[in-house]
Amino acid sequence: MNETPRRLGVLVLGGPTASGKTELAVALAERFGAEIVGADSRQIYRDMPIGTAAPSAEQRARVRHHLVAWLDPGERYSAARFASDASHAVEEAAGRGRRTIVVGGTGFYLRALCGDVRLGGAHDPELRARLAREARLHPPDVLHAWLATRAPGRAAALAPADRYRVARALEIALAGERPDAPPETPRNLRSAGFPFVKVALDLEADELAARIGRRVDAMLAAGFVTEAERLGGEAVAADALGYPHALAYLRGWANRGELRQLLARTTLRYAKRQRTWFRHEPETRLVRGLAAFDEICALAKESLGWA
């Protein structure tokens, strides 16, 4: 491989949950001799492989993965920290002469890594306390509507019921409006001088719904409910998609059929928001179906010089 470390380039692969990103990324990594950096805000956590659809042990044995199943479920994480951690992973791989594919469905993480977003200012205790008071006084949709007026793109990617992320996103948006708020400047691909190309899988709604249905069935068969019970409801990561529904099922609030329906419906709603996000993401090429592998290979050769 003749490229210098800074010119190896990075393939950034996004898309909605259950769209086939993991399998595609592994195949591409094997084709180009690349390593994979995960960009999923829940696959970063340990002990949650079923509910987060984390890369399997077999896939991780085939291709080296970074930022997957490495963080304690009780620890908080942020887009700024991800941008820094992922940039270091890319630099380390490049230092070994290895290309990198960043793959995941957390669009805000990918945007932070590419340097396409101004992250919020340093932690402001006064602002955070104010937002905590507002959250206690108002239902979740009020804060979500507030966020939509300040950062509509971020609001579109979050469910109103996702209290923590809505509050954090609102804190970032409001901090960014203050002229005295120093911006966070985590390392990212642009600042590190790595060329990159952004691609997103874009499936038709019917196909995505069918894939999600099959995933939910596979999760339940693999022991998702037991995994959720073992995790419990107190960990930071316990609000991940599907886990609250599994815990409600264990408390007798739903039967097995209702749980399956809830998981499929909630996951599809989330996937639709992700799909909307990536469709509106600047400089992102949308690819579909069986042609995705060949199309991305051609793009990597053309835009990054990968052979």
mmCIF file of C-alpha atoms in Angstrom:
data_model
loop_
_atom_site.group_PDB
_atom_site.id
_atom_site.type_symbol
_atom_site.label_atom_id
_atom_site.label_comp_id
_atom_site.label_asym_id
_atom_site.label_seq_id
_atom_site.Cartn_x
_atom_site.Cartn_y
_atom_site.Cartn_z
ATOM 1 C CA MET A 1 0.000 0.000 0.000
ATOM 2 C CA ASN A 2 1.608 3.202 -1.182
ATOM 3 C CA GLU A 3 -0.637 5.843 0.393
ATOM 4 C CA THR A 4 0.752 7.928 3.226
ATOM 5 C CA PRO A 5 -1.194 7.744 6.533
ATOM 6 C CA ARG A 6 -2.909 11.110 6.017
ATOM 7 C CA ARG A 7 -3.963 10.187 2.476
ATOM 8 C CA LEU A 8 -5.404 6.753 3.202
ATOM 9 C CA GLY A 9 -8.856 8.309 3.412
ATOM 10 C CA VAL A 10 -11.936 7.251 5.356
ATOM 11 C CA LEU A 11 -15.185 5.762 4.124
ATOM 12 C CA VAL A 12 -18.100 6.954 6.285
ATOM 13 C CA LEU A 13 -21.095 4.623 6.023
ATOM 14 C CA GLY A 14 -24.425 5.544 7.632
ATOM 15 C CA GLY A 15 -28.040 4.527 7.321
ATOM 16 C CA PRO A 16 -31.076 3.461 9.352
ATOM 17 C CA THR A 17 -31.088 0.572 11.754
ATOM 18 C CA ALA A 18 -31.549 -2.884 10.184
ATOM 19 C CA SER A 19 -30.522 -1.614 6.747
ATOM 20 C CA GLY A 20 -27.574 -4.003 6.518
ATOM 21 C CA LYS A 21 -24.718 -1.620 7.382
ATOM 22 C CA THR A 22 -22.768 -4.086 9.519
ATOM 23 C CA GLU A 23 -22.664 -6.875 6.945
ATOM 24 C CA LEU A 24 -21.828 -4.428 4.173
ATOM 25 C CA ALA A 25 -19.069 -2.754 6.196
ATOM 26 C CA VAL A 26 -17.420 -6.091 6.977
ATOM 27 C CA ALA A 27 -17.521 -7.102 3.303
ATOM 28 C CA LEU A 28 -16.049 -3.736 2.259
ATOM 29 C CA ALA A 29 -13.361 -3.917 4.943
ATOM 30 C CA GLU A 30 -12.298 -7.341 3.718
ATOM 31 C CA ARG A 31 -12.268 -6.089 0.136
ATOM 32 C CA PHE A 32 -10.060 -3.072 0.891
ATOM 33 C CA GLY A 33 -8.004 -4.278 3.857
ATOM 34 C CA ALA A 34 -9.678 -1.803 6.205
ATOM 35 C CA GLU A 35 -10.543 -1.624 9.885
ATOM 36 C CA ILE A 36 -13.977 -0.602 11.176
ATOM 37 C CA VAL A 37 -14.812 2.171 13.634
ATOM 38 C CA GLY A 38 -18.305 1.889 15.107
ATOM 39 C CA ALA A 39 -20.516 4.983 15.173
ATOM 40 C CA ASP A 40 -23.512 3.743 17.121
ATOM 41 C CA SER A 41 -24.406 5.419 20.412
ATOM 42 C CA ARG A 42 -25.535 2.114 21.943
ATOM 43 C CA GLN A 43 -23.227 -0.449 20.335
ATOM 44 C CA ILE A 44 -20.409 1.279 22.219
ATOM 45 C CA TYR A 45 -21.678 -0.390 25.406
ATOM 46 C CA ARG A 46 -20.691 -3.805 26.670
ATOM 47 C CA ASP A 47 -23.166 -6.587 27.520
ATOM 48 C CA MET A 48 -25.865 -5.411 25.068
ATOM 49 C CA PRO A 49 -25.081 -7.312 21.853
ATOM 50 C CA ILE A 50 -28.596 -8.573 21.128
ATOM 51 C CA GLY A 51 -30.636 -5.417 21.589
ATOM 52 C CA THR A 52 -28.088 -3.186 19.859
ATOM 53 C CA ALA A 53 -27.437 -5.655 17.014
ATOM 54 C CA ALA A 54 -23.714 -5.262 17.633
ATOM 55 C CA PRO A 55 -21.249 -6.931 15.248
ATOM 56 C CA SER A 56 -20.961 -10.598 16.086
ATOM 57 C CA ALA A 57 -17.853 -12.255 17.488
ATOM 58 C CA GLU A 58 -17.354 -13.882 14.101
ATOM 59 C CA GLN A 59 -17.515 -10.536 12.286
ATOM 60 C CA ARG A 60 -15.125 -8.951 14.761
ATOM 61 C CA ALA A 61 -12.731 -11.858 14.274
ATOM 62 C CA ARG A 62 -12.778 -11.295 10.505
ATOM 63 C CA VAL A 63 -12.223 -7.514 10.708
ATOM 64 C CA ARG A 64 -10.718 -5.422 13.493
ATOM 65 C CA HIS A 65 -13.370 -3.194 15.110
ATOM 66 C CA HIS A 66 -12.956 -0.081 17.267
ATOM 67 C CA LEU A 67 -15.444 1.591 19.658
ATOM 68 C CA VAL A 68 -17.726 -1.447 19.797
ATOM 69 C CA ALA A 69 -18.757 -3.102 23.089
ATOM 70 C CA TRP A 70 -16.057 -1.330 25.093
ATOM 71 C CA LEU A 71 -17.858 1.080 27.447
ATOM 72 C CA ASP A 72 -19.605 0.283 30.731
ATOM 73 C CA PRO A 73 -23.419 0.656 30.346
ATOM 74 C CA GLY A 74 -23.474 3.034 33.304
ATOM 75 C CA GLU A 75 -21.122 5.564 31.711
ATOM 76 C CA ARG A 76 -22.329 8.602 29.786
ATOM 77 C CA TYR A 77 -20.871 9.371 26.375
ATOM 78 C CA SER A 78 -21.110 12.321 23.986
ATOM 79 C CA ALA A 79 -20.672 13.259 20.340
ATOM 80 C CA ALA A 80 -17.609 15.324 21.244
ATOM 81 C CA ARG A 81 -15.973 12.382 22.969
ATOM 82 C CA PHE A 82 -16.866 10.124 20.073
ATOM 83 C CA ALA A 83 -15.303 12.503 17.547
ATOM 84 C CA SER A 84 -12.076 12.487 19.542
ATOM 85 C CA ASP A 85 -12.027 8.727 20.183
ATOM 86 C CA ALA A 86 -12.914 7.846 16.599
ATOM 87 C CA SER A 87 -10.321 10.245 15.176
ATOM 88 C CA HIS A 88 -7.636 8.611 17.295
ATOM 89 C CA ALA A 89 -8.770 5.163 16.106
ATOM 90 C CA VAL A 90 -8.535 6.318 12.480
ATOM 91 C CA GLU A 91 -5.066 7.774 13.092
ATOM 92 C CA GLU A 92 -3.842 4.618 14.791
ATOM 93 C CA ALA A 93 -5.109 2.461 11.935
ATOM 94 C CA ALA A 94 -3.477 4.771 9.396
ATOM 95 C CA GLY A 95 -0.230 4.531 11.332
ATOM 96 C CA ARG A 96 -0.352 0.783 10.720
ATOM 97 C CA GLY A 97 -1.033 1.384 7.024
ATOM 98 C CA ARG A 98 -4.688 0.398 7.358
ATOM 99 C CA ARG A 99 -7.669 2.145 5.799
ATOM 100 C CA THR A 100 -10.770 2.842 7.876
ATOM 101 C CA ILE A 101 -14.508 2.460 7.447
ATOM 102 C CA VAL A 102 -16.648 4.334 9.976
ATOM 103 C CA VAL A 103 -20.083 2.744 10.175
ATOM 104 C CA GLY A 104 -23.168 3.442 12.252
ATOM 105 C CA GLY A 105 -26.629 4.915 12.430
ATOM 106 C CA THR A 106 -26.014 7.729 14.914
ATOM 107 C CA GLY A 107 -26.030 10.588 12.451
ATOM 108 C CA PHE A 108 -24.958 13.217 14.948
ATOM 109 C CA TYR A 109 -21.863 11.188 15.846
ATOM 110 C CA LEU A 110 -20.932 10.942 12.175
ATOM 111 C CA ARG A 111 -21.501 14.653 11.683
ATOM 112 C CA ALA A 112 -19.279 15.443 14.683
ATOM 113 C CA LEU A 113 -16.527 13.150 13.416
ATOM 114 C CA CYS A 114 -16.558 14.777 9.985
ATOM 115 C CA GLY A 115 -16.295 18.230 11.562
ATOM 116 C CA ASP A 116 -19.637 19.306 10.128
ATOM 117 C CA VAL A 117 -21.185 20.557 13.355
ATOM 118 C CA ARG A 118 -20.254 23.108 15.997
ATOM 119 C CA LEU A 119 -20.464 21.254 19.262
ATOM 120 C CA GLY A 120 -21.673 23.049 22.337
ATOM 121 C CA GLY A 121 -19.678 25.082 24.786
ATOM 122 C CA ALA A 122 -18.052 23.847 27.936
ATOM 123 C CA HIS A 123 -20.371 22.488 30.597
ATOM 124 C CA ASP A 124 -22.459 25.306 32.060
ATOM 125 C CA PRO A 125 -23.878 24.231 35.471
ATOM 126 C CA GLU A 126 -26.345 27.113 35.515
ATOM 127 C CA LEU A 127 -27.766 26.274 32.092
ATOM 128 C CA ARG A 128 -27.959 22.568 32.894
ATOM 129 C CA ALA A 129 -29.777 23.276 36.171
ATOM 130 C CA ARG A 130 -32.225 25.526 34.339
ATOM 131 C CA LEU A 131 -33.005 22.812 31.786
ATOM 132 C CA ALA A 132 -33.434 20.259 34.577
ATOM 133 C CA ARG A 133 -36.047 22.534 36.173
ATOM 134 C CA GLU A 134 -37.819 22.958 32.832
ATOM 135 C CA ALA A 135 -37.854 19.188 32.345
ATOM 136 C CA ARG A 136 -39.525 18.708 35.728
ATOM 137 C CA LEU A 137 -42.153 21.367 35.005
ATOM 138 C CA HIS A 138 -43.096 20.428 31.436
ATOM 139 C CA PRO A 139 -43.905 17.238 29.502
ATOM 140 C CA PRO A 140 -41.215 15.932 27.104
ATOM 141 C CA ASP A 141 -42.833 17.332 23.965
ATOM 142 C CA VAL A 142 -42.421 20.893 25.240
ATOM 143 C CA LEU A 143 -38.629 20.618 25.463
ATOM 144 C CA HIS A 144 -38.583 18.828 22.111
ATOM 145 C CA ALA A 145 -40.544 21.699 20.530
ATOM 146 C CA TRP A 146 -38.092 24.153 22.069
ATOM 147 C CA LEU A 147 -35.206 22.211 20.572
ATOM 148 C CA ALA A 148 -36.941 22.250 17.179
ATOM 149 C CA THR A 149 -36.850 26.051 17.180
ATOM 150 C CA ARG A 150 -33.107 26.098 17.912
ATOM 151 C CA ALA A 151 -31.812 23.002 16.106
ATOM 152 C CA PRO A 152 -34.513 21.538 13.826
ATOM 153 C CA GLY A 153 -32.220 18.942 12.298
ATOM 154 C CA ARG A 154 -31.216 17.546 15.665
ATOM 155 C CA ALA A 155 -34.818 17.613 16.894
ATOM 156 C CA ALA A 156 -35.951 15.618 13.848
ATOM 157 C CA ALA A 157 -33.510 12.865 14.786
ATOM 158 C CA LEU A 158 -34.748 12.564 18.379
ATOM 159 C CA ALA A 159 -37.988 11.246 19.823
ATOM 160 C CA PRO A 160 -39.733 13.654 22.228
ATOM 161 C CA ALA A 161 -39.693 10.926 24.897
ATOM 162 C CA ASP A 162 -35.899 10.677 24.730
ATOM 163 C CA ARG A 163 -35.514 13.104 27.626
ATOM 164 C CA TYR A 164 -31.764 12.841 28.138
ATOM 165 C CA ARG A 165 -30.738 13.405 24.517
ATOM 166 C CA VAL A 166 -33.305 16.148 23.991
ATOM 167 C CA ALA A 167 -32.046 17.982 27.094
ATOM 168 C CA ARG A 168 -28.394 17.524 26.083
ATOM 169 C CA ALA A 169 -29.084 18.695 22.526
ATOM 170 C CA LEU A 170 -30.955 21.713 23.864
ATOM 171 C CA GLU A 171 -28.069 22.506 26.208
ATOM 172 C CA ILE A 172 -25.651 22.401 23.270
ATOM 173 C CA ALA A 173 -27.927 24.559 21.116
ATOM 174 C CA LEU A 174 -28.441 27.186 23.802
ATOM 175 C CA ALA A 175 -24.785 27.229 24.820
ATOM 176 C CA GLY A 176 -23.839 27.801 21.197
ATOM 177 C CA GLU A 177 -25.988 30.938 21.111
ATOM 178 C CA ARG A 178 -23.962 32.575 23.880
ATOM 179 C CA PRO A 179 -21.050 34.635 22.563
ATOM 180 C CA ASP A 180 -19.077 33.952 25.747
ATOM 181 C CA ALA A 181 -19.424 30.165 25.472
ATOM 182 C CA PRO A 182 -16.115 28.662 24.356
ATOM 183 C CA PRO A 183 -16.745 26.026 21.661
ATOM 184 C CA GLU A 184 -15.567 22.484 22.135
ATOM 185 C CA THR A 185 -13.042 21.618 19.464
ATOM 186 C CA PRO A 186 -12.652 17.856 19.535
ATOM 187 C CA ARG A 187 -10.377 16.346 16.965
ATOM 188 C CA ASN A 188 -12.194 15.299 13.813
ATOM 189 C CA LEU A 189 -11.399 14.047 10.330
ATOM 190 C CA ARG A 190 -11.209 17.530 8.839
ATOM 191 C CA SER A 191 -8.896 18.917 11.503
ATOM 192 C CA ALA A 192 -6.728 15.793 11.301
ATOM 193 C CA GLY A 193 -6.391 16.161 7.526
ATOM 194 C CA PHE A 194 -8.058 12.912 6.490
ATOM 195 C CA PRO A 195 -10.025 12.922 3.231
ATOM 196 C CA PHE A 196 -13.358 11.149 3.542
ATOM 197 C CA VAL A 197 -16.458 10.285 1.568
ATOM 198 C CA LYS A 198 -19.937 9.902 3.082
ATOM 199 C CA VAL A 199 -22.358 7.196 1.975
ATOM 200 C CA ALA A 200 -25.723 6.136 3.409
ATOM 201 C CA LEU A 201 -27.874 3.087 2.770
ATOM 202 C CA ASP A 202 -31.388 4.105 1.779
ATOM 203 C CA LEU A 203 -34.002 1.351 1.682
ATOM 204 C CA GLU A 204 -37.614 1.646 0.622
ATOM 205 C CA ALA A 205 -40.050 1.790 3.539
ATOM 206 C CA ASP A 206 -41.560 -1.661 2.883
ATOM 207 C CA GLU A 207 -38.185 -3.342 2.642
ATOM 208 C CA LEU A 208 -36.972 -1.610 5.794
ATOM 209 C CA ALA A 209 -40.104 -2.655 7.702
ATOM 210 C CA ALA A 210 -39.637 -6.275 6.616
ATOM 211 C CA ARG A 211 -35.995 -6.270 7.705
ATOM 212 C CA ILE A 212 -36.931 -4.777 11.059
ATOM 213 C CA GLY A 213 -39.587 -7.461 11.573
ATOM 214 C CA ARG A 214 -37.036 -10.184 10.934
ATOM 215 C CA ARG A 215 -34.540 -8.519 13.258
ATOM 216 C CA VAL A 216 -37.058 -8.276 16.096
ATOM 217 C CA ASP A 217 -37.930 -11.963 15.722
ATOM 218 C CA ALA A 218 -34.236 -12.869 15.775
ATOM 219 C CA MET A 219 -33.619 -10.675 18.849
ATOM 220 C CA LEU A 220 -36.416 -12.301 20.810
ATOM 221 C CA ALA A 221 -35.269 -15.786 19.811
ATOM 222 C CA ALA A 222 -31.694 -14.950 20.859
ATOM 223 C CA GLY A 223 -32.706 -13.928 24.395
ATOM 224 C CA PHE A 224 -33.230 -10.177 24.228
ATOM 225 C CA VAL A 225 -35.617 -10.172 27.187
ATOM 226 C CA THR A 226 -33.055 -11.920 29.384
ATOM 227 C CA GLU A 227 -30.408 -9.432 28.257
ATOM 228 C CA ALA A 228 -32.669 -6.511 29.181
ATOM 229 C CA GLU A 229 -33.423 -8.059 32.574
ATOM 230 C CA ARG A 230 -29.726 -8.512 33.284
ATOM 231 C CA LEU A 231 -29.001 -4.894 32.308
ATOM 232 C CA GLY A 232 -31.833 -3.532 34.437
ATOM 233 C CA GLY A 233 -33.415 -0.124 34.191
ATOM 234 C CA GLU A 234 -30.938 2.078 36.053
ATOM 235 C CA ALA A 235 -27.943 2.097 33.701
ATOM 236 C CA VAL A 236 -27.437 5.039 31.364
ATOM 237 C CA ALA A 237 -27.676 2.667 28.407
ATOM 238 C CA ALA A 238 -30.956 1.153 29.615
ATOM 239 C CA ASP A 239 -32.937 3.691 27.598
ATOM 240 C CA ALA A 240 -31.659 2.140 24.365
ATOM 241 C CA LEU A 241 -34.260 1.234 21.791
ATOM 242 C CA GLY A 242 -36.423 -1.658 22.958
ATOM 243 C CA TYR A 243 -35.037 -2.166 26.446
ATOM 244 C CA PRO A 244 -37.803 -0.251 28.296
ATOM 245 C CA HIS A 245 -40.397 -2.333 26.397
ATOM 246 C CA ALA A 246 -38.684 -5.574 27.419
ATOM 247 C CA LEU A 247 -38.645 -4.495 31.070
ATOM 248 C CA ALA A 248 -42.328 -3.539 30.854
ATOM 249 C CA TYR A 249 -43.040 -7.027 29.482
ATOM 250 C CA LEU A 250 -41.240 -8.560 32.453
ATOM 251 C CA ARG A 251 -43.436 -6.499 34.776
ATOM 252 C CA GLY A 252 -46.511 -7.936 33.108
ATOM 253 C CA TRP A 253 -47.549 -4.820 31.199
ATOM 254 C CA ALA A 254 -47.589 -6.638 27.860
ATOM 255 C CA ASN A 255 -47.724 -10.171 26.528
ATOM 256 C CA ARG A 256 -45.202 -11.692 24.130
ATOM 257 C CA GLY A 257 -47.152 -10.756 21.023
ATOM 258 C CA GLU A 258 -47.616 -7.182 22.212
ATOM 259 C CA LEU A 259 -43.908 -6.930 23.008
ATOM 260 C CA ARG A 260 -43.030 -8.063 19.501
ATOM 261 C CA GLN A 261 -45.424 -5.516 18.020
ATOM 262 C CA LEU A 262 -44.102 -2.703 20.213
ATOM 263 C CA LEU A 263 -40.495 -3.471 19.349
ATOM 264 C CA ALA A 264 -41.203 -3.561 15.625
ATOM 265 C CA ARG A 265 -43.262 -0.366 15.668
ATOM 266 C CA THR A 266 -40.808 1.596 17.821
ATOM 267 C CA THR A 267 -37.811 0.455 15.784
ATOM 268 C CA LEU A 268 -39.524 1.356 12.506
ATOM 269 C CA ARG A 269 -40.311 4.850 13.777
ATOM 270 C CA TYR A 270 -36.695 5.315 14.800
ATOM 271 C CA ALA A 271 -35.464 3.993 11.452
ATOM 272 C CA LYS A 272 -37.709 6.432 9.597
ATOM 273 C CA ARG A 273 -36.196 9.338 11.531
ATOM 274 C CA GLN A 274 -32.722 8.063 10.695
ATOM 275 C CA ARG A 275 -33.692 7.724 7.039
ATOM 276 C CA THR A 276 -34.887 11.322 6.992
ATOM 277 C CA TRP A 277 -31.668 12.471 8.654
ATOM 278 C CA PHE A 278 -29.374 10.798 6.132
ATOM 279 C CA ARG A 279 -31.489 11.891 3.170
ATOM 280 C CA HIS A 280 -30.892 15.501 4.198
ATOM 281 C CA GLU A 281 -27.245 15.115 5.179
ATOM 282 C CA PRO A 282 -25.002 17.271 2.943
ATOM 283 C CA GLU A 283 -22.443 15.623 0.660
ATOM 284 C CA THR A 284 -23.856 12.160 1.357
ATOM 285 C CA ARG A 285 -24.384 9.703 -1.461
ATOM 286 C CA LEU A 286 -27.427 7.452 -1.043
ATOM 287 C CA VAL A 287 -27.060 3.854 -2.203
ATOM 288 C CA ARG A 288 -29.612 1.076 -2.321
ATOM 289 C CA GLY A 289 -30.053 -2.655 -2.359
ATOM 290 C CA LEU A 290 -27.941 -5.292 -4.009
ATOM 291 C CA ALA A 291 -25.915 -2.744 -5.975
ATOM 292 C CA ALA A 292 -24.636 -1.049 -2.816
ATOM 293 C CA PHE A 293 -21.405 -3.048 -2.554
ATOM 294 C CA ASP A 294 -20.294 -2.448 -6.148
ATOM 295 C CA GLU A 295 -21.386 1.202 -6.063
ATOM 296 C CA ILE A 296 -19.487 1.941 -2.863
ATOM 297 C CA CYS A 297 -16.401 0.106 -4.116
ATOM 298 C CA ALA A 298 -16.424 2.285 -7.235
ATOM 299 C CA LEU A 299 -16.905 5.431 -5.132
ATOM 300 C CA ALA A 300 -14.034 4.504 -2.795
ATOM 301 C CA LYS A 301 -11.736 3.969 -5.757
ATOM 302 C CA GLU A 302 -12.778 7.217 -7.427
ATOM 303 C CA SER A 303 -12.939 9.521 -4.393
ATOM 304 C CA LEU A 304 -10.358 8.021 -2.041
ATOM 305 C CA GLY A 305 -8.006 6.292 -4.444
ATOM 306 C CA TRP A 306 -8.597 2.899 -2.844
ATOM 307 C CA ALA A 307 -7.441 0.045 -5.057
#
